[in-house]
């Protein structure tokens, strides 16, 4: 296949107030995606404000000093924007895509929302929404499995903090606590404004410099205590579980680790749905409803995970098969044909995940947050292509799965 | 905004056996999407084989003379393909996307599957899957609403045929009936092989000519009886309904009708979720769980539809508000600011729906099936931009909503 020359260009600048702006400019694109990546999440919360990052994300859509919630909604709608936001353990991301002519307006809107009004009335109303969301998730053992499993695995480390918080922490949270968190975390040094697609770079820089001229400088440090992960097994009866839900958590690689492509390939070989070692050993034999494996590459820490859902009568058999497969993997390593299949899958998934400005935005913004560098898609694809069985087997030689933690929710 | 020159090129050919091949070649793309569009669906079925199009779609994945179901699955997987198929009242579409190096292999696979083995054992097994699918949908009044509502509205016209068929028709269906349907409908003259993305056009043509050299020529006609749509109201008690489900169906425009962009804009103004006349009149006032409107542009026929879900106590109030809003719309027409907002929405949605080869494939293949022409995205966008309030109001002057049919499923 001949490679075509790509007109895509990476741009980067840091404003006087410390705000970083990055863009992947693609003149061939038909849309512009842009958003703010804030390096803050539940790992940055103290226990008394557990869930404040996620609650604050909701509050941004309630408006600023000059906009109310209805106005914010209508503006997104008038632009025909596709937009959303999410909060994880480590990041809070606000993103949207529009036709190029609306890009300045979308930028103005997101920038204004970074300084939310946090009106008491909106705060009180939204608190009820969050509490309902928590109650809703508690009805779903497959969701709580990871929330609670991580808390146990990370054993006090902030990476085990729940994104949603608890009914108790949210009920007790005050507007003043949220305002304090906002002031400390949403500072220019902790935000990356990211753009992708048909971006007018010069105009963007000029506009954002003007819009954020009044923002006080600031950095928001993050704590990196050592991870002392739990090993062994924990079974918790849960009244809302009608099946057995199992999570296996084991030490993996971080978002900064050059071995992360090898780790993704390993997880694919182990547990991709439809065709993987665990699929053939469990799903195909009718032992589970579902099983899968993946990686969570976090800031200076990471893990491999496996999840399985099964009839309670099969619980021990399923755990037995998983231990056996993990043992075999650590003893024998992976086969070349498995590696090739997994590389094809990963390379294709990367391409599909990079075909639109919105998708590029997400991958580029997170990549920058973790590594302060830009990697074009072609470079990532090259790194995937370069992974060898020796690379994957080197990960296995560290025996991560021998240090796994088995967490399950079982019917009460 | 400066327009960039696009390297996208349209290609078209008809093979000796009558098979049409079309491609939107984009050398900048990173993937290739390709698939077969078969112009056949439930409207082309006689009552005794109701559901055969959809059942046959499932059977293709069971393999050909030289491939079994497991082999088909593994091949898609080895290529890292994203793929699927669907059946509607008018079309059966098989589509997938891969990295460019796998395109010849994906083409070979789809082409082979167009000649399925229809093994009796697979047929019997899959029949149970289809029957379970029907039972599953019958548990969902929001799905059955349109299936049953269309049957009543089209009053004997084939566009009212259910895609799934019925428990009775599927139970009675034989392998021989399916083989007969396949032989009559999956003929080269009724298929369009569609490709999009980084396509090697010459190589594709050569390969497909070779692969389909043995296919006998053939055309598959479609009947176009006159639509004599039902007007008025029908309420049906349904034991599985806990809420009231309402569908309003009214005469619209066909997929061939140049007024279809105006029709889409009208439906958006009327019933887009989140911001539209029905949203403000119903959702915002708490009268419904959900409400929306849209168009169904079919082959030489079309309709506007509205759906609403509400607490039974509000049923009459909701119908009253809908009649009132439709009456006002027909009397007063639409306002310029509504038109602008809807045009922005539609233009943006078009761009987002055309950013990847897979999405281009779907839009291009269906466009060709209905109009035997190719329209680049820029041309469609131009047509949307050109719609005026006069265009939309001309549709309303035909008083489509005065000839509406109100169909509801209510708790038994």
Tab-separated table of N, CA and C in Angstrom, chain B residues 354-403:
chain	number	residue	atom	x	y	z
B	354	UNK	N	-20.632	11.562	7.803
B	354	UNK	CA	-19.879	11.295	6.583
B	354	UNK	C	-18.382	11.349	6.797
B	355	UNK	N	-17.940	11.246	8.047
B	355	UNK	CA	-16.518	11.434	8.321
B	355	UNK	C	-15.682	10.173	8.179
B	356	UNK	N	-16.310	9.003	8.148
B	356	UNK	CA	-15.531	7.767	8.035
B	356	UNK	C	-15.997	6.970	6.820
B	357	UNK	N	-15.113	6.142	6.263
B	357	UNK	CA	-15.508	5.298	5.131
B	357	UNK	C	-16.756	4.464	5.434
B	358	UNK	N	-16.849	3.909	6.655
B	358	UNK	CA	-18.018	3.092	6.988
B	358	UNK	C	-19.308	3.905	6.868
B	359	UNK	N	-19.286	5.134	7.373
B	359	UNK	CA	-20.489	5.961	7.309
B	359	UNK	C	-20.787	6.388	5.876
B	360	UNK	N	-19.746	6.712	5.120
B	360	UNK	CA	-19.950	7.087	3.719
B	360	UNK	C	-20.567	5.929	2.949
B	361	UNK	N	-20.077	4.718	3.257
B	361	UNK	CA	-20.595	3.523	2.595
B	361	UNK	C	-22.113	3.446	2.718
B	362	UNK	N	-22.621	3.604	3.921
B	362	UNK	CA	-24.048	3.439	4.163
B	362	UNK	C	-24.849	4.483	3.393
B	363	UNK	N	-24.416	5.718	3.496
B	363	UNK	CA	-25.162	6.797	2.869
B	363	UNK	C	-25.097	6.677	1.342
B	364	UNK	N	-23.923	6.327	0.823
B	364	UNK	CA	-23.743	6.235	-0.618
B	364	UNK	C	-24.482	5.038	-1.196
B	365	UNK	N	-24.402	3.901	-0.528
B	365	UNK	CA	-25.055	2.690	-1.014
B	365	UNK	C	-26.568	2.869	-1.068
B	366	UNK	N	-27.145	3.413	-0.010
B	366	UNK	CA	-28.599	3.606	0.006
B	366	UNK	C	-29.008	4.661	-1.017
B	367	UNK	N	-28.236	5.734	-1.109
B	367	UNK	CA	-28.525	6.765	-2.100
B	367	UNK	C	-28.575	6.180	-3.504
B	368	UNK	N	-27.647	5.286	-3.776
B	368	UNK	CA	-27.593	4.691	-5.102
B	368	UNK	C	-28.758	3.725	-5.336
B	369	UNK	N	-29.060	2.932	-4.334
B	369	UNK	CA	-30.191	1.984	-4.432
B	369	UNK	C	-31.468	2.733	-4.819
B	370	UNK	N	-31.693	3.890	-4.217
B	370	UNK	CA	-32.946	4.603	-4.452
B	370	UNK	C	-32.912	5.481	-5.698
B	371	UNK	N	-31.768	6.081	-5.984
B	371	UNK	CA	-31.743	7.076	-7.053
B	371	UNK	C	-30.784	6.780	-8.197
B	372	UNK	N	-30.075	5.667	-8.105
B	372	UNK	CA	-29.102	5.300	-9.151
B	372	UNK	C	-28.176	6.473	-9.495
B	373	UNK	N	-27.908	7.298	-8.499
B	373	UNK	CA	-26.951	8.375	-8.714
B	373	UNK	C	-26.073	8.506	-7.470
B	374	UNK	N	-24.978	9.216	-7.659
B	374	UNK	CA	-24.065	9.476	-6.555
B	374	UNK	C	-24.122	10.952	-6.221
B	375	UNK	N	-24.254	11.255	-4.956
B	375	UNK	CA	-24.182	12.648	-4.538
B	375	UNK	C	-23.062	12.805	-3.527
B	376	UNK	N	-22.046	13.601	-3.841
B	376	UNK	CA	-21.023	13.841	-2.814
B	376	UNK	C	-21.646	14.607	-1.650
B	377	UNK	N	-21.006	14.465	-0.503
B	377	UNK	CA	-21.501	15.094	0.713
B	377	UNK	C	-21.698	16.604	0.521
B	378	UNK	N	-20.779	17.228	-0.229
B	378	UNK	CA	-20.850	18.678	-0.402
B	378	UNK	C	-22.129	19.076	-1.151
B	379	UNK	N	-22.573	18.207	-2.071
B	379	UNK	CA	-23.775	18.496	-2.841
B	379	UNK	C	-25.020	18.371	-1.941
B	380	UNK	N	-25.018	17.363	-1.098
B	380	UNK	CA	-26.135	17.189	-0.159
B	380	UNK	C	-26.190	18.395	0.784
B	381	UNK	N	-25.020	18.797	1.289
B	381	UNK	CA	-24.961	19.944	2.201
B	381	UNK	C	-25.503	21.201	1.517
B	382	UNK	N	-25.171	21.363	0.220
B	382	UNK	CA	-25.647	22.519	-0.529
B	382	UNK	C	-27.175	22.512	-0.621
B	383	UNK	N	-27.744	21.328	-0.819
B	383	UNK	CA	-29.197	21.221	-0.925
B	383	UNK	C	-29.893	21.534	0.401
B	384	UNK	N	-29.279	21.105	1.483
B	384	UNK	CA	-29.839	21.421	2.797
B	384	UNK	C	-29.790	22.932	3.010
B	385	UNK	N	-28.651	23.515	2.678
B	385	UNK	CA	-28.461	24.951	2.860
B	385	UNK	C	-29.485	25.758	2.062
B	386	UNK	N	-29.903	25.207	0.905
B	386	UNK	CA	-30.785	25.934	-0.009
B	386	UNK	C	-32.260	25.899	0.408
B	387	UNK	N	-32.607	25.073	1.378
B	387	UNK	CA	-34.019	24.959	1.775
B	387	UNK	C	-34.496	26.269	2.408
B	388	UNK	N	-35.677	26.741	1.990
B	388	UNK	CA	-36.233	27.989	2.513
B	388	UNK	C	-37.510	27.706	3.302
B	389	UNK	N	-37.964	28.704	4.052
B	389	UNK	CA	-39.248	28.522	4.760
B	389	UNK	C	-40.355	28.247	3.746
B	390	UNK	N	-40.257	28.838	2.557
B	390	UNK	CA	-41.276	28.596	1.523
B	390	UNK	C	-41.310	27.121	1.123
B	391	UNK	N	-40.132	26.485	1.054
B	391	UNK	CA	-40.086	25.060	0.707
B	391	UNK	C	-40.805	24.221	1.760
B	392	UNK	N	-40.509	24.524	3.020
B	392	UNK	CA	-41.120	23.758	4.109
B	392	UNK	C	-42.618	24.030	4.159
B	393	UNK	N	-42.985	25.290	3.987
B	393	UNK	CA	-44.410	25.624	4.064
B	393	UNK	C	-45.198	25.041	2.893
B	394	UNK	N	-44.524	24.839	1.754
B	394	UNK	CA	-45.203	24.200	0.616
B	394	UNK	C	-45.602	22.769	0.973
B	395	UNK	N	-44.752	22.090	1.727
B	395	UNK	CA	-45.097	20.735	2.190
B	395	UNK	C	-46.321	20.783	3.103
B	396	UNK	N	-46.346	21.804	3.957
B	396	UNK	CA	-47.448	21.919	4.926
B	396	UNK	C	-48.751	22.286	4.245
B	397	UNK	N	-48.630	22.984	3.115
B	397	UNK	CA	-49.863	23.370	2.409
B	397	UNK	C	-50.601	22.163	1.841
B	398	UNK	N	-49.905	21.044	1.751
B	398	UNK	CA	-50.593	19.811	1.320
B	398	UNK	C	-51.329	19.147	2.479
B	399	UNK	N	-51.242	19.732	3.642
B	399	UNK	CA	-51.968	19.269	4.835
B	399	UNK	C	-51.734	17.788	5.164
B	400	UNK	N	-50.473	17.390	5.247
B	400	UNK	CA	-50.231	15.969	5.543
B	400	UNK	C	-50.795	15.545	6.907
B	401	UNK	N	-50.714	16.446	7.870
B	401	UNK	CA	-51.089	16.052	9.233
B	401	UNK	C	-52.604	16.031	9.435
B	402	UNK	N	-53.322	16.666	8.497
B	402	UNK	CA	-54.784	16.551	8.533
B	402	UNK	C	-55.221	15.160	8.083
B	403	UNK	N	-54.278	14.409	7.464
B	403	UNK	CA	-54.579	13.044	7.032
B	403	UNK	C	-53.801	12.033	7.877
